[in-house]
C-alpha positions as semicolon CSV with decimal commas, in nm:
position;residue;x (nm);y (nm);z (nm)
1;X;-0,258;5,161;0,330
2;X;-0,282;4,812;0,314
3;X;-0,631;4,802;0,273
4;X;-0,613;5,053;0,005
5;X;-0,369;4,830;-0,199
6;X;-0,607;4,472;-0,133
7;X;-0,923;4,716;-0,261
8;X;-0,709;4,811;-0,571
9;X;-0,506;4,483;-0,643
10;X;-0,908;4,294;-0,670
11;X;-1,056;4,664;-0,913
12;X;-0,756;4,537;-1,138
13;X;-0,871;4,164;-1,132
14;X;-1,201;4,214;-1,165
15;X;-1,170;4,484;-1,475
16;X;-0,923;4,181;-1,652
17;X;-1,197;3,946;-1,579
18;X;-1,503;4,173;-1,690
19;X;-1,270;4,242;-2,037
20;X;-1,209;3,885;-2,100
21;X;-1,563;3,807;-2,044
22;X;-1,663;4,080;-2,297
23;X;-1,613;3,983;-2,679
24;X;-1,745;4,211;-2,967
25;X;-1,904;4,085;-3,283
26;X;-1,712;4,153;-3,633
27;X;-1,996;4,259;-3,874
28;X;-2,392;4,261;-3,837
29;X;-2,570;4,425;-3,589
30;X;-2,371;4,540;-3,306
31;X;-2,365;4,286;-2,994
32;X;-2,251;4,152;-2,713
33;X;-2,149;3,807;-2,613
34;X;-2,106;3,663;-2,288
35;X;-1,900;3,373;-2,193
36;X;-1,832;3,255;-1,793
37;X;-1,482;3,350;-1,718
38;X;-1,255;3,150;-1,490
39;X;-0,959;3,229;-1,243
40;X;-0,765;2,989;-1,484
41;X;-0,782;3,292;-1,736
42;X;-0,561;3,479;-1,537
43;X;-0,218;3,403;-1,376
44;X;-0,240;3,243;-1,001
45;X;0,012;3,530;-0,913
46;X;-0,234;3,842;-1,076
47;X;-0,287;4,162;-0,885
48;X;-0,013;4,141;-0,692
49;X;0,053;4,482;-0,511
50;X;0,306;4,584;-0,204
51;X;0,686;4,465;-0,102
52;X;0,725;4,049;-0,050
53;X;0,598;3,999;0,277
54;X;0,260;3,881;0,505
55;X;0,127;4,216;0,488
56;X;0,163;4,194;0,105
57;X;-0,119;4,118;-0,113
58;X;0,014;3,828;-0,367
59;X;-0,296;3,790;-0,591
60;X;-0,346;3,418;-0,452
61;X;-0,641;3,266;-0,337
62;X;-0,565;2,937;-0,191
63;X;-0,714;2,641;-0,033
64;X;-0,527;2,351;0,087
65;X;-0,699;2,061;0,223
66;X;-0,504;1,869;0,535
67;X;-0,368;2,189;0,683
68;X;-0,370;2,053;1,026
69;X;-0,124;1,773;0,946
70;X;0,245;1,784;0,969
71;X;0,349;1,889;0,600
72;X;0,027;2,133;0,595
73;X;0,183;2,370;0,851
74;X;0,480;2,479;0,651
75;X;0,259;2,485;0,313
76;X;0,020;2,711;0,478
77;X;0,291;2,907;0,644
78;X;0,440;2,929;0,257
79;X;0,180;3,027;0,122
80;X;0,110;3,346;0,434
81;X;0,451;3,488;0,432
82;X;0,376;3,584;0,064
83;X;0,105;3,756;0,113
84;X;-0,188;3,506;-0,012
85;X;-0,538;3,453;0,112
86;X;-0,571;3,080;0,217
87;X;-0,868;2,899;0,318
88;X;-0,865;2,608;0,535
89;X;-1,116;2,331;0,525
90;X;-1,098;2,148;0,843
91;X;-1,279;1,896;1,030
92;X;-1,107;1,955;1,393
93;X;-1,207;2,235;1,657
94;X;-1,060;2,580;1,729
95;X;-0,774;2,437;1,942
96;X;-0,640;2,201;1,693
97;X;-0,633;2,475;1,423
98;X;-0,519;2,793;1,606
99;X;-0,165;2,767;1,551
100;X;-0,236;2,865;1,205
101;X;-0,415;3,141;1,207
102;X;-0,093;3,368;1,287
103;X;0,061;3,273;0,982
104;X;-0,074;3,496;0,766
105;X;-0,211;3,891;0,808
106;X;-0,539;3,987;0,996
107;X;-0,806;3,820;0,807
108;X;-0,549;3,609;0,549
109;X;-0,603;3,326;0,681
110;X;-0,962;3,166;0,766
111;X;-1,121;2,824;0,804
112;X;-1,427;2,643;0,722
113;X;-1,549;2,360;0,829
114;X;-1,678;2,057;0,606
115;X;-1,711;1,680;0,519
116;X;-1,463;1,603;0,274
117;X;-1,746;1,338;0,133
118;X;-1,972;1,619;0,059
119;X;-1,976;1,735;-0,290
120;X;-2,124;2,066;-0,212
121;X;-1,886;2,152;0,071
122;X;-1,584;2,085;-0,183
123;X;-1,729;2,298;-0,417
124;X;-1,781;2,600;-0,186
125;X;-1,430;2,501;-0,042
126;X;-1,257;2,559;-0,408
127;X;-1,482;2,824;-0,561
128;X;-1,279;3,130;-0,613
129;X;-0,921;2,998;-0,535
130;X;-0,654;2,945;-0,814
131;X;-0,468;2,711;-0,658
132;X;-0,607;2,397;-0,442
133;X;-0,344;2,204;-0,324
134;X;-0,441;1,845;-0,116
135;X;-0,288;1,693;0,185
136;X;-0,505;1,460;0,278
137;X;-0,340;1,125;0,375
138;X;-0,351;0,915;0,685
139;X;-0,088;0,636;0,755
140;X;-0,373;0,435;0,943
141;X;-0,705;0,340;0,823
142;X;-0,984;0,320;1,108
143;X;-1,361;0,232;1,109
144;X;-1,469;0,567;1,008
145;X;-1,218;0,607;0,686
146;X;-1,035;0,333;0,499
147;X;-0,743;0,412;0,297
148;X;-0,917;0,408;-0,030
149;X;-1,153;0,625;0,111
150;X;-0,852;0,870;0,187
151;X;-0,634;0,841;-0,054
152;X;-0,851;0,791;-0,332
153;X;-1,188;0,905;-0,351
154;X;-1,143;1,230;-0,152
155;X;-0,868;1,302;-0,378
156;X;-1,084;1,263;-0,689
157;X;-1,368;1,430;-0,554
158;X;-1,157;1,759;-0,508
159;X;-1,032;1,736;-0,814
160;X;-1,356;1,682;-1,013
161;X;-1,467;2,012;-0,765
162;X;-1,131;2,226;-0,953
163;X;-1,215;2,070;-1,261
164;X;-1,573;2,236;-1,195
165;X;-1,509;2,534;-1,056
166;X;-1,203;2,656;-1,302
167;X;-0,937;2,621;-1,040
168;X;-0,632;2,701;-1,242
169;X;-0,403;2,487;-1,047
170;X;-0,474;2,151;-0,843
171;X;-0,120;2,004;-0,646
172;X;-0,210;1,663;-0,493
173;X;0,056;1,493;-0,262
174;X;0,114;1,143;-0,256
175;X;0,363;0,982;-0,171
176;X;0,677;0,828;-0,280
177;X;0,720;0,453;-0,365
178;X;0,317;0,507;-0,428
179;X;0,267;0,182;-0,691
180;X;0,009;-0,062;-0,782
181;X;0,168;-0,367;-0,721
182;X;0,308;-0,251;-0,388
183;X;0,302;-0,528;-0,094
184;X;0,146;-0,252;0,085
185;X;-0,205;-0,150;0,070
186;X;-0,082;0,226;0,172
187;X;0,087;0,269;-0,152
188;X;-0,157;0,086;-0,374
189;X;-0,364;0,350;-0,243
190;X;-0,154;0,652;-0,289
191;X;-0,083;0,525;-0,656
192;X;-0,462;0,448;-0,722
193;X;-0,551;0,834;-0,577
194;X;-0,290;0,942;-0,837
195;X;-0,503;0,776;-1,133
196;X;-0,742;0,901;-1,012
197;X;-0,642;1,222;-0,966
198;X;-0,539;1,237;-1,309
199;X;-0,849;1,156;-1,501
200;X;-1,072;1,426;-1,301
201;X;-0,828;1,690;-1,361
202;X;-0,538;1,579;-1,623
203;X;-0,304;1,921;-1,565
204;X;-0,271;1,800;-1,244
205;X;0,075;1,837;-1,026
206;X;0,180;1,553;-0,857
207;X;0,398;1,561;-0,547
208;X;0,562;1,233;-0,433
209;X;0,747;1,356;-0,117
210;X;1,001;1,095;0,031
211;X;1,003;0,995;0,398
212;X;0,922;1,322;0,567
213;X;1,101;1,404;0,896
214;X;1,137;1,745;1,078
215;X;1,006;1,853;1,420
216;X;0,655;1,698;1,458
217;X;0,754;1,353;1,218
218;X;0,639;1,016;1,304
219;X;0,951;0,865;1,208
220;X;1,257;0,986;1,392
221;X;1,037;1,088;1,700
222;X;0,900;0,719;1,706
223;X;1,238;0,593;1,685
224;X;1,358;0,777;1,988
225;X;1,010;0,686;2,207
226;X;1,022;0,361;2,118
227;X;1,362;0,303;2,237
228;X;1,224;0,435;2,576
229;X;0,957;0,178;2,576
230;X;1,113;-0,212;2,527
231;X;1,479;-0,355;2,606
232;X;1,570;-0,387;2,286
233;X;1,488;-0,229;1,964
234;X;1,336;-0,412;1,665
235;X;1,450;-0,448;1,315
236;X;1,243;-0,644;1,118
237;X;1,454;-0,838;0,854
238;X;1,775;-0,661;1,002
239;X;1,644;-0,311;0,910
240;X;1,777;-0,322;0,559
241;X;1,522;-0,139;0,383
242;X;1,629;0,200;0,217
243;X;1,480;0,564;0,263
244;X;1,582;0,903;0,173
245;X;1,405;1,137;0,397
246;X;1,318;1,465;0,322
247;X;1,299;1,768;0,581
248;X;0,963;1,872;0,559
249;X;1,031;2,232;0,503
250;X;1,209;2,172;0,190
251;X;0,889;1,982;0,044
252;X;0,661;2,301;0,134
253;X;0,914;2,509;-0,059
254;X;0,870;2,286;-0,308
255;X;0,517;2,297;-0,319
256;X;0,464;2,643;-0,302
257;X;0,747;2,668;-0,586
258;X;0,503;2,466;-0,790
259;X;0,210;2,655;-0,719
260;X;0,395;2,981;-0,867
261;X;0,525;2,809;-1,188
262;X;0,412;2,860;-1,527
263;X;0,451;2,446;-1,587
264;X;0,147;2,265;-1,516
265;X;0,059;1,844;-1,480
266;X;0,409;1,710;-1,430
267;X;0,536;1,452;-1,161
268;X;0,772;1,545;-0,887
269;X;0,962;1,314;-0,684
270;X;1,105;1,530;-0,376
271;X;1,366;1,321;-0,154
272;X;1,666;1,381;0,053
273;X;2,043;1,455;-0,041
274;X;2,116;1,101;0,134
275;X;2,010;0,752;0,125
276;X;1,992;0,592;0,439
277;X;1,884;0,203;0,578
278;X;1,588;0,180;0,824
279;X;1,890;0,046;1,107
280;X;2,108;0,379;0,967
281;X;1,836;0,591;1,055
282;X;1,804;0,424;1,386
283;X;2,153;0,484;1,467
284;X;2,148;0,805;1,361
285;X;1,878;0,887;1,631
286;X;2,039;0,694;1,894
287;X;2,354;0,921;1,831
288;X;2,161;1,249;1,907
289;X;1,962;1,081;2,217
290;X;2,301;0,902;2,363
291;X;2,065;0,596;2,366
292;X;2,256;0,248;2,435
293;X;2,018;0,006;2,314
294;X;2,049;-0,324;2,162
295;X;1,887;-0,444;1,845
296;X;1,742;-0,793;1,776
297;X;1,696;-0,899;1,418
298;X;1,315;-1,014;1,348
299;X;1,176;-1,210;1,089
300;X;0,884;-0,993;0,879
301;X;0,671;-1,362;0,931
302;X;0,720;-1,275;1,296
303;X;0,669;-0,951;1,344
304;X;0,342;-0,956;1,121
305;X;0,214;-1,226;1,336
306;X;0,299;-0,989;1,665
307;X;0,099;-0,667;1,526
308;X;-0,225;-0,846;1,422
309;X;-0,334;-0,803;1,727
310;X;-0,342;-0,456;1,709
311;X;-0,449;-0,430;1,342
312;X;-0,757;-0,603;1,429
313;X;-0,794;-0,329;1,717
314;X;-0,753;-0,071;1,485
315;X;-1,031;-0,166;1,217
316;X;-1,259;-0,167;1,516
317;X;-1,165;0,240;1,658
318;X;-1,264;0,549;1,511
319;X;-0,908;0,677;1,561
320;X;-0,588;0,591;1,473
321;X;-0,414;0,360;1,753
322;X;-0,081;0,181;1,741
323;X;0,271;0,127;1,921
324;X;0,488;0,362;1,881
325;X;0,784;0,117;1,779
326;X;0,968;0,061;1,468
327;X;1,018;0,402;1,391
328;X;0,648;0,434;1,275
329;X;0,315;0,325;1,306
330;X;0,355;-0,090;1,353
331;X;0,102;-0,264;1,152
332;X;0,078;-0,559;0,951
333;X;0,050;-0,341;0,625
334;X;0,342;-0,118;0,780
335;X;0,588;-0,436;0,828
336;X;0,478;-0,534;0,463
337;X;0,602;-0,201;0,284
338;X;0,966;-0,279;0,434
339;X;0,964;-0,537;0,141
340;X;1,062;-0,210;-0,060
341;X;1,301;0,056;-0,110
342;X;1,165;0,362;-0,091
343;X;1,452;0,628;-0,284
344;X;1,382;0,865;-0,591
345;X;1,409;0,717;-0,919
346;X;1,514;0,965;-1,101
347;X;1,260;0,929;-1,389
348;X;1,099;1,269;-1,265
349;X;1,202;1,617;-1,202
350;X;1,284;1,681;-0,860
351;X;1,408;1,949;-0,617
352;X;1,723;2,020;-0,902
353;X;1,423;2,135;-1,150
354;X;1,235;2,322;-0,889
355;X;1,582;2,493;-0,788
356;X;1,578;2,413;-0,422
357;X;1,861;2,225;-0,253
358;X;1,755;1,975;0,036
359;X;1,844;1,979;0,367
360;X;2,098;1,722;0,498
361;X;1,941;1,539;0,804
362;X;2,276;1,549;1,020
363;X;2,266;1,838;1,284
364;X;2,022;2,132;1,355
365;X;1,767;1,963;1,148
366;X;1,768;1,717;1,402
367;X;1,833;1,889;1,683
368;X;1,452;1,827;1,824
369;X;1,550;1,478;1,910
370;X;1,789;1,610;2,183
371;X;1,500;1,603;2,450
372;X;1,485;1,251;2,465
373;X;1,847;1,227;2,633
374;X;1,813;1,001;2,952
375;X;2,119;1,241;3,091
376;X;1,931;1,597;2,971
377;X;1,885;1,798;2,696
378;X;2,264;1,928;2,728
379;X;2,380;1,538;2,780
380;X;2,640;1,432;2,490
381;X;2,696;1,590;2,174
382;X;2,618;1,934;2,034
383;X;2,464;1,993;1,706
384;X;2,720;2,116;1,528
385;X;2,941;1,848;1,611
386;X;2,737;1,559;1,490
C-alpha cells in the first residue's frame, strides 16, 4: 500500500512538471516549446499522499549537510517523522552515521559520501531535493579545515550548487552573535558565511540559533566534566558574560517549520525563554550534579596566555583537541568571544513568528546532567523539583 501511494504521489509530480514544461504557441504554425523546469516550480510539500507519519510520503526531497552533528540529529529526525526522503552527505563511516538511518521508513533515509570542496559532489548532493538545509560548523579549526574554510566557503559553495540546480529552498545555520567586528574569529566567520551565503542564493533562510544545549551539548556537559577535572572552576572575568540557550529540539522544529513555509530569505534569531550569565549557567549545572566546587575569578589576559599552549597544538592536529573546561572548548579565540553578550536582539523574527514556544532549561530538559552526581544518579534532587 505504501508503495502504491510513493508510485502515485511521484505520476502526480511528474505530470505537473511535464505540464509546466509544455507551453503552446498563440497563432502561426502549431508548436511546441520547451523550457527546463525546476522543483522550485512546485511547492516543497507537493504530492503529498497518506496520514502524518514516517510511513507517509510528504512530497519532500531533502538534503541536509552536517547530519552527524548535534543539531543535525533532530533536523533529520524532523524531517523522517513526516514522511520525507532525506539524503545525507557525510564524510564519516557506517558507525558514526547509523543512528540515523532508523529515523525515517525503509529506504527514506540514505547517505552519500563526498568532499564538501568538490563542486561536482555538491551538485549531485542537491540535484533533485527542494529543500537543502546546511549544518556545517565546527567550533575548532584544525590543520585540515580553518574556520573560513567551514563557515564560509563550504557554505557558499552549496549555495551556488541550489542556486544551480533549482533547489527551491536553501536554510543555512549560523549562529547567533555571528558579526564582523566580533573579537572572535568564530563569529567573524559565521557572519562572513552569511554574506556569503546571501549573494550565491539571495532567498536564502538564515538561522541564527542561540547557545544550543540538550543531551549531547558541549556546553552544560563540559561544565559538569570539567568540574570533575581541577579544584576549582574557572570564570574568566567573573563569568559575567550573557547567553540564552536554546534546547536543541526546539531549533529543529524551527527549522523544519521553515522549510514548510510559504516565506522565503528572512533572518531568524532562535534563543531561549531565559537569559542567563556564563557563572548562572554554571550554577545551574552544579545544582543538578550536587557538585561543591569553588570558583576563582580569572583575568581574560590570563587565561588567554594559559590556552596558547593548546591553540598552537591545535593548528598542528587534524582533529579537534582541547580541555574540556570552561563550559566549552578553551581556546584563545573561545576566551575572546566572552567579550560579548550573546542574547536575541529582537530585530528579527523568532520562535513567536514561527509559532513555537521554547523550552525552559530548568528540569527534564536537563535531566541528562544527573549522571555526573559523585553520590549516584538518584543522589540529591529530582527533576521536577528543581
Amino acid at each position: 500500500m505504501i508503495r502504491t501511494m510513493r508510485i502515485a504521489a511521484a505520476s502526480q509530480y511528474f505530470k505537473a512538471a511535464t505540464q509546466a514544461a509544455t507551453v503552446g504557441t498563440i497563432g502561426g504554425p502549431a508548436a511546441l516549446e520547451f523550457r527546463r523546469s525546476y522543483s522550485s516550480d512546485l511547492p516543497v510539500n507537493y504530492g503529498a499522499v497518506g496520514k502524518p507519519g514516517r510511513s507517509a510520503v510528504s512530497g519532500i526531497q531533502a538534503t541536509v549537510f552536517g547530519s552527524t552533528g548535534f543539531l543535525g540529529r533532530y533536523v533529520v529526525n524532523e524531517f523522517g517523522q513526516i514522511g520525507s526522503r532525506v539524503l545525507l552527505p557525510t564524510r564519516c563511516n557506517d558507525n558514526a552515521r547509523q543512528h540515523l538511518k532508523p529515523m525515517g521508513d525503509v529506504g527514506q533515509i540514505y547517505f552519500m559520501d563526498y568532499d564538501c570542496m568538490d563542486k561536482e559532489d555538491l551538485a549531485k548532493a542537491v540535484a533533485g531535493s527542494n529543500i537543502v538545509i546546511n549544518l556545517i560548523g565546527k567550533e575548532l579549526p584544525t590543520g585540515n579545515f580553518s574556520f573560513k574554510d567551514v563557515h564560509e566557503t563550504v557554505p557558499a559553495l552549496i549555495a551556488q550548487a541550489c542556486a544551480e540546480e533549482g533547489v527551491s529552498k536553501f536554510i543555512h545555520v549560523s549562529a547567533l552573535g555571528a558579526c564582523e567586528s566580533s573579537p572572535s574569529e568564530f563569529y567573524r566567520s559565521k557572519a562572513a558565511g552569511e554574506a556569503a551565503v546571501k549573494a550565491a542564493f539571495p532567498s536564502a533562510s538564515i538561522v541564527r540559533p542561540a547557545l544550543l544545549v540538550g543531551w549531547e551539548d558541549s556546553f552544560f556537559n563540559r561544565i559538569a566534566q570539567g568540574s570533575k577535572y581541577l579544584p576549582f572552576f574557572p570564570l574568566v572575568d567573573g563569568g559575567q558574560t550573557k547567553y540564552q540557550p536554546v534546547y536543541c529540539p526546539d531549533v529543529a522544529l524551527a527549522i523544519k517549520t521553515i522549510a514548510l513555509s510559504e516565506e522565503s530569505g528572512l533572518t531568524y534569531e532562535l534563543a531561549g525563554p531565559k537569559v542567563y550569565t556564563f557563572k548562572e549557567c554554571v550554577d545551574l549545572v552544579f545544582e543538578v550534579i550536587r557538585e561543591r566546587k569553588p570558583s576563582l575569578m580569572v583575568p581574560s589576559f590570563l587565561a588567554k596566555l594559559a590556552v596558547s599552549p593548546m591553540d598552537y597544538m591545535q593548528s598542528k592536529l587534524p582533529f579537534p583537541w582541547s580541555m574540556p573546561v570552561a563550559g566549552g572548548s578553551w581556546t584563545v579565540d573561545a576566551v575572546e568571544s566572552m567579550a560579548s553578550d550573546y542574547v536575541a536582539s529582537g530585530n528579527y523574527p523568532g520562535f513567536d513568528h514561527l509559532g513555537i514556544t521554547p523550552s525552559k532549561l530548568e528540569g527534564l530538559n536537563i535531566d541528562y546532567l544527573r549522571a555526573y552526581r559523585a553520590g549516584g544518579y538518584d543522589f540529591g534532587k529530582e527533576a521536577s523539583e528543581i
